[in-house]
């Protein structure tokens, strides 16, 4: 199996090349049945998180995400092994997937802990799961997160776009 050739970007949504390369090497080794470390699992792919390079180039986030979704089919327990299973890229009908936000450091972003807590409540509400305080469309319109600079935060535009979408789900 050939290693994928991801586009290298200096700006925009990108992932740390070293972190991506390490996971891709494990995926290829698992697909070729030649372990080079801990076995990589479908859950590893679905929960993979990579840093965004502070300065300098990184791999195209979209290309890496598409590769990981495709790679699920090659691993034990993946879509091919399960038949009509679901993946992070294709959630079960009627279930909304949790969003992934880009992180920022040098420019203003939203505090990650606050966003994570609120998004968890939003997703539970939208997907009909038990939640202590269901979120309303009105609450989404009025939410304000703390801003951070020089520490890792979520990209403001990404979070705001998600909130617009979530408000539509609840309206």
PDB file of C-alpha atoms in Angstrom:
ATOM      1  CA  UNK A   1       0.000   0.000   0.000  1.00  0.00           C
ATOM      2  CA  UNK A   2       1.311   3.436  -0.873  1.00  0.00           C
ATOM      3  CA  UNK A   3       1.441   6.212   1.650  1.00  0.00           C
ATOM      4  CA  UNK A   4      -0.985   9.018   0.735  1.00  0.00           C
ATOM      5  CA  UNK A   5       0.443  12.292  -0.541  1.00  0.00           C
ATOM      6  CA  UNK A   6      -1.393  15.048   1.316  1.00  0.00           C
ATOM      7  CA  UNK A   7      -1.219  18.645   0.128  1.00  0.00           C
ATOM      8  CA  UNK A   8       0.980  20.868   2.263  1.00  0.00           C
ATOM      9  CA  UNK A   9      -0.546  24.192   3.286  1.00  0.00           C
ATOM     10  CA  UNK A  10       0.949  27.169   5.052  1.00  0.00           C
ATOM     11  CA  UNK A  11      -2.388  28.766   5.915  1.00  0.00           C
ATOM     12  CA  UNK A  12      -5.899  27.613   6.648  1.00  0.00           C
ATOM     13  CA  UNK A  13      -6.994  24.340   8.116  1.00  0.00           C
ATOM     14  CA  UNK A  14      -3.969  22.092   8.455  1.00  0.00           C
ATOM     15  CA  UNK A  15      -2.579  19.390  10.698  1.00  0.00           C
ATOM     16  CA  UNK A  16       0.872  18.782  12.126  1.00  0.00           C
ATOM     17  CA  UNK A  17       2.729  16.653   9.560  1.00  0.00           C
ATOM     18  CA  UNK A  18       4.659  14.558  12.092  1.00  0.00           C
ATOM     19  CA  UNK A  19       1.532  13.566  14.013  1.00  0.00           C
ATOM     20  CA  UNK A  20      -0.346  12.674  10.815  1.00  0.00           C
ATOM     21  CA  UNK A  21       2.624  10.697   9.415  1.00  0.00           C
ATOM     22  CA  UNK A  22       2.909   8.659  12.630  1.00  0.00           C
ATOM     23  CA  UNK A  23      -0.770   7.658  12.526  1.00  0.00           C
ATOM     24  CA  UNK A  24      -0.695   6.957   8.767  1.00  0.00           C
ATOM     25  CA  UNK A  25       2.323   4.657   9.241  1.00  0.00           C
ATOM     26  CA  UNK A  26       0.385   2.714  11.899  1.00  0.00           C
ATOM     27  CA  UNK A  27      -2.685   2.502   9.627  1.00  0.00           C
ATOM     28  CA  UNK A  28      -0.673   1.182   6.690  1.00  0.00           C
ATOM     29  CA  UNK A  29       1.122  -1.342   8.891  1.00  0.00           C
ATOM     30  CA  UNK A  30      -2.217  -2.580  10.287  1.00  0.00           C
ATOM     31  CA  UNK A  31      -3.743  -2.843   6.802  1.00  0.00           C
ATOM     32  CA  UNK A  32      -0.708  -4.835   5.629  1.00  0.00           C
ATOM     33  CA  UNK A  33      -0.810  -7.008   8.800  1.00  0.00           C
ATOM     34  CA  UNK A  34       2.694  -5.976   9.920  1.00  0.00           C
ATOM     35  CA  UNK A  35       2.391  -4.279  13.318  1.00  0.00           C
ATOM     36  CA  UNK A  36       4.894  -1.504  14.096  1.00  0.00           C
ATOM     37  CA  UNK A  37       3.561  -0.641  17.530  1.00  0.00           C
ATOM     38  CA  UNK A  38       0.182  -0.681  19.227  1.00  0.00           C
ATOM     39  CA  UNK A  39      -2.582  -1.878  16.932  1.00  0.00           C
ATOM     40  CA  UNK A  40      -4.544   0.983  15.438  1.00  0.00           C
ATOM     41  CA  UNK A  41      -8.314   0.646  15.822  1.00  0.00           C
ATOM     42  CA  UNK A  42     -11.344   2.196  14.199  1.00  0.00           C
ATOM     43  CA  UNK A  43     -11.860   4.160  17.428  1.00  0.00           C
ATOM     44  CA  UNK A  44      -8.315   5.527  17.108  1.00  0.00           C
ATOM     45  CA  UNK A  45      -9.239   6.885  13.678  1.00  0.00           C
ATOM     46  CA  UNK A  46     -12.552   8.312  14.807  1.00  0.00           C
ATOM     47  CA  UNK A  47     -10.949  10.026  17.805  1.00  0.00           C
ATOM     48  CA  UNK A  48      -7.753  11.182  16.090  1.00  0.00           C
ATOM     49  CA  UNK A  49      -6.865  14.772  16.909  1.00  0.00           C
ATOM     50  CA  UNK A  50      -3.896  16.634  15.513  1.00  0.00           C
ATOM     51  CA  UNK A  51      -2.381  19.951  16.463  1.00  0.00           C
ATOM     52  CA  UNK A  52      -2.439  22.846  14.026  1.00  0.00           C
ATOM     53  CA  UNK A  53       1.114  24.047  13.416  1.00  0.00           C
ATOM     54  CA  UNK A  54       1.651  27.366  15.141  1.00  0.00           C
ATOM     55  CA  UNK A  55       3.875  28.594  12.346  1.00  0.00           C
ATOM     56  CA  UNK A  56       4.771  26.792   9.185  1.00  0.00           C
ATOM     57  CA  UNK A  57       3.249  24.215   6.911  1.00  0.00           C
ATOM     58  CA  UNK A  58       0.905  21.355   7.680  1.00  0.00           C
ATOM     59  CA  UNK A  59      -1.159  18.784   5.813  1.00  0.00           C
ATOM     60  CA  UNK A  60      -4.563  19.737   4.431  1.00  0.00           C
ATOM     61  CA  UNK A  61      -7.071  18.931   7.185  1.00  0.00           C
ATOM     62  CA  UNK A  62      -9.777  18.010   4.686  1.00  0.00           C
ATOM     63  CA  UNK A  63      -7.546  15.519   2.849  1.00  0.00           C
ATOM     64  CA  UNK A  64      -6.399  13.901   6.104  1.00  0.00           C
ATOM     65  CA  UNK A  65      -9.974  13.645   7.429  1.00  0.00           C
ATOM     66  CA  UNK A  66     -11.132  12.037   4.159  1.00  0.00           C
ATOM     67  CA  UNK A  67      -8.241   9.563   4.299  1.00  0.00           C
ATOM     68  CA  UNK A  68      -9.088   8.584   7.899  1.00  0.00           C
ATOM     69  CA  UNK A  69     -12.739   8.018   6.985  1.00  0.00           C
ATOM     70  CA  UNK A  70     -11.661   5.798   4.091  1.00  0.00           C
ATOM     71  CA  UNK A  71      -9.079   3.968   6.225  1.00  0.00           C
ATOM     72  CA  UNK A  72     -11.829   2.733   8.572  1.00  0.00           C
ATOM     73  CA  UNK A  73     -12.785   0.183   5.916  1.00  0.00           C
ATOM     74  CA  UNK A  74      -9.324  -1.403   6.011  1.00  0.00           C
ATOM     75  CA  UNK A  75      -9.206  -2.136   9.726  1.00  0.00           C
ATOM     76  CA  UNK A  76     -10.833  -4.929  11.754  1.00  0.00           C
ATOM     77  CA  UNK A  77     -14.161  -3.621  13.025  1.00  0.00           C
ATOM     78  CA  UNK A  78     -14.402  -1.069  10.212  1.00  0.00           C
ATOM     79  CA  UNK A  79     -17.274  -0.629   7.777  1.00  0.00           C
ATOM     80  CA  UNK A  80     -16.130  -3.428   5.471  1.00  0.00           C
ATOM     81  CA  UNK A  81     -15.924  -5.860   8.405  1.00  0.00           C
ATOM     82  CA  UNK A  82     -19.251  -4.762   9.864  1.00  0.00           C
ATOM     83  CA  UNK A  83     -21.179  -4.519   6.624  1.00  0.00           C
ATOM     84  CA  UNK A  84     -23.661  -1.679   7.031  1.00  0.00           C
ATOM     85  CA  UNK A  85     -22.011  -0.080  10.053  1.00  0.00           C
ATOM     86  CA  UNK A  86     -21.690   3.628  10.586  1.00  0.00           C
ATOM     87  CA  UNK A  87     -18.618   5.787  10.850  1.00  0.00           C
ATOM     88  CA  UNK A  88     -17.829   9.244  12.141  1.00  0.00           C
ATOM     89  CA  UNK A  89     -18.140  10.515   8.577  1.00  0.00           C
ATOM     90  CA  UNK A  90     -21.583   8.945   8.110  1.00  0.00           C
ATOM     91  CA  UNK A  91     -23.599   9.044  11.333  1.00  0.00           C
ATOM     92  CA  UNK A  92     -26.717   6.963  11.836  1.00  0.00           C
ATOM     93  CA  UNK A  93     -29.825   8.482  10.262  1.00  0.00           C
ATOM     94  CA  UNK A  94     -31.261  11.266  12.421  1.00  0.00           C
ATOM     95  CA  UNK A  95     -28.122  11.542  14.574  1.00  0.00           C
ATOM     96  CA  UNK A  96     -26.034  14.675  14.231  1.00  0.00           C
ATOM     97  CA  UNK A  97     -22.254  14.175  14.533  1.00  0.00           C
ATOM     98  CA  UNK A  98     -20.273  16.203  17.051  1.00  0.00           C
ATOM     99  CA  UNK A  99     -18.422  19.108  15.429  1.00  0.00           C
ATOM    100  CA  UNK A 100     -14.661  19.464  15.231  1.00  0.00           C
ATOM    101  CA  UNK A 101     -13.264  22.968  15.522  1.00  0.00           C
ATOM    102  CA  UNK A 102      -9.903  24.289  14.384  1.00  0.00           C
ATOM    103  CA  UNK A 103      -7.740  25.715  17.120  1.00  0.00           C
ATOM    104  CA  UNK A 104      -5.930  29.051  17.131  1.00  0.00           C
ATOM    105  CA  UNK A 105      -3.144  30.500  19.277  1.00  0.00           C
ATOM    106  CA  UNK A 106      -1.918  33.782  17.866  1.00  0.00           C
ATOM    107  CA  UNK A 107      -5.312  35.275  17.206  1.00  0.00           C
ATOM    108  CA  UNK A 108      -8.382  35.542  19.349  1.00  0.00           C
ATOM    109  CA  UNK A 109     -10.354  32.350  19.949  1.00  0.00           C
ATOM    110  CA  UNK A 110     -13.028  30.966  22.244  1.00  0.00           C
ATOM    111  CA  UNK A 111     -12.170  29.194  25.511  1.00  0.00           C
ATOM    112  CA  UNK A 112     -12.170  25.480  24.660  1.00  0.00           C
ATOM    113  CA  UNK A 113     -13.607  24.212  27.962  1.00  0.00           C
ATOM    114  CA  UNK A 114     -16.628  26.532  27.752  1.00  0.00           C
ATOM    115  CA  UNK A 115     -17.316  25.634  24.131  1.00  0.00           C
ATOM    116  CA  UNK A 116     -16.900  21.897  24.778  1.00  0.00           C
ATOM    117  CA  UNK A 117     -19.358  21.948  27.694  1.00  0.00           C
ATOM    118  CA  UNK A 118     -21.969  23.880  25.724  1.00  0.00           C
ATOM    119  CA  UNK A 119     -21.563  21.810  22.542  1.00  0.00           C
ATOM    120  CA  UNK A 120     -21.952  18.628  24.586  1.00  0.00           C
ATOM    121  CA  UNK A 121     -25.319  19.915  25.843  1.00  0.00           C
ATOM    122  CA  UNK A 122     -26.325  21.023  22.327  1.00  0.00           C
ATOM    123  CA  UNK A 123     -25.511  17.628  20.820  1.00  0.00           C
ATOM    124  CA  UNK A 124     -27.330  15.756  23.577  1.00  0.00           C
ATOM    125  CA  UNK A 125     -30.400  17.970  23.072  1.00  0.00           C
ATOM    126  CA  UNK A 126     -30.346  17.648  19.278  1.00  0.00           C
ATOM    127  CA  UNK A 127     -29.861  13.878  19.366  1.00  0.00           C
ATOM    128  CA  UNK A 128     -32.553  13.331  22.009  1.00  0.00           C
ATOM    129  CA  UNK A 129     -30.174  12.111  24.699  1.00  0.00           C
ATOM    130  CA  UNK A 130     -30.758  12.752  28.403  1.00  0.00           C
ATOM    131  CA  UNK A 131     -29.335  16.094  29.481  1.00  0.00           C
ATOM    132  CA  UNK A 132     -29.778  18.021  32.729  1.00  0.00           C
ATOM    133  CA  UNK A 133     -30.422  21.334  30.941  1.00  0.00           C
ATOM    134  CA  UNK A 134     -31.638  20.989  27.329  1.00  0.00           C
ATOM    135  CA  UNK A 135     -30.474  23.816  25.076  1.00  0.00           C
ATOM    136  CA  UNK A 136     -32.967  26.097  23.319  1.00  0.00           C
ATOM    137  CA  UNK A 137     -32.555  28.108  20.124  1.00  0.00           C
ATOM    138  CA  UNK A 138     -32.866  31.252  22.257  1.00  0.00           C
ATOM    139  CA  UNK A 139     -29.993  30.115  24.484  1.00  0.00           C
ATOM    140  CA  UNK A 140     -27.813  29.511  21.404  1.00  0.00           C
ATOM    141  CA  UNK A 141     -28.527  33.042  20.132  1.00  0.00           C
ATOM    142  CA  UNK A 142     -27.494  34.529  23.483  1.00  0.00           C
ATOM    143  CA  UNK A 143     -24.451  32.417  24.354  1.00  0.00           C
ATOM    144  CA  UNK A 144     -21.171  34.276  24.872  1.00  0.00           C
ATOM    145  CA  UNK A 145     -17.885  32.473  25.360  1.00  0.00           C
ATOM    146  CA  UNK A 146     -14.769  33.894  26.984  1.00  0.00           C
ATOM    147  CA  UNK A 147     -12.075  34.992  24.552  1.00  0.00           C
ATOM    148  CA  UNK A 148      -8.497  33.744  24.774  1.00  0.00           C
ATOM    149  CA  UNK A 149      -5.256  34.914  23.166  1.00  0.00           C
ATOM    150  CA  UNK A 150      -1.830  33.287  23.129  1.00  0.00           C
ATOM    151  CA  UNK A 151      -3.325  30.120  24.573  1.00  0.00           C
ATOM    152  CA  UNK A 152      -5.100  27.518  22.519  1.00  0.00           C
ATOM    153  CA  UNK A 153      -8.709  28.378  21.732  1.00  0.00           C
ATOM    154  CA  UNK A 154     -11.294  27.414  19.165  1.00  0.00           C
ATOM    155  CA  UNK A 155     -11.549  29.340  15.918  1.00  0.00           C
ATOM    156  CA  UNK A 156     -14.352  31.878  16.431  1.00  0.00           C
ATOM    157  CA  UNK A 157     -15.708  31.565  12.905  1.00  0.00           C
ATOM    158  CA  UNK A 158     -15.906  27.739  13.125  1.00  0.00           C
ATOM    159  CA  UNK A 159     -17.796  27.865  16.419  1.00  0.00           C
ATOM    160  CA  UNK A 160     -20.164  30.614  15.231  1.00  0.00           C
ATOM    161  CA  UNK A 161     -20.986  28.666  12.048  1.00  0.00           C
ATOM    162  CA  UNK A 162     -21.775  25.589  14.139  1.00  0.00           C
ATOM    163  CA  UNK A 163     -23.994  27.644  16.464  1.00  0.00           C
ATOM    164  CA  UNK A 164     -25.950  28.965  13.456  1.00  0.00           C
ATOM    165  CA  UNK A 165     -26.472  25.394  12.243  1.00  0.00           C
ATOM    166  CA  UNK A 166     -27.469  24.147  15.705  1.00  0.00           C
ATOM    167  CA  UNK A 167     -29.934  27.003  16.115  1.00  0.00           C
ATOM    168  CA  UNK A 168     -31.569  25.859  12.866  1.00  0.00           C
ATOM    169  CA  UNK A 169     -31.838  22.309  14.219  1.00  0.00           C
ATOM    170  CA  UNK A 170     -33.650  23.541  17.320  1.00  0.00           C
ATOM    171  CA  UNK A 171     -35.892  26.133  15.637  1.00  0.00           C
TER     172      UNK A 171
END
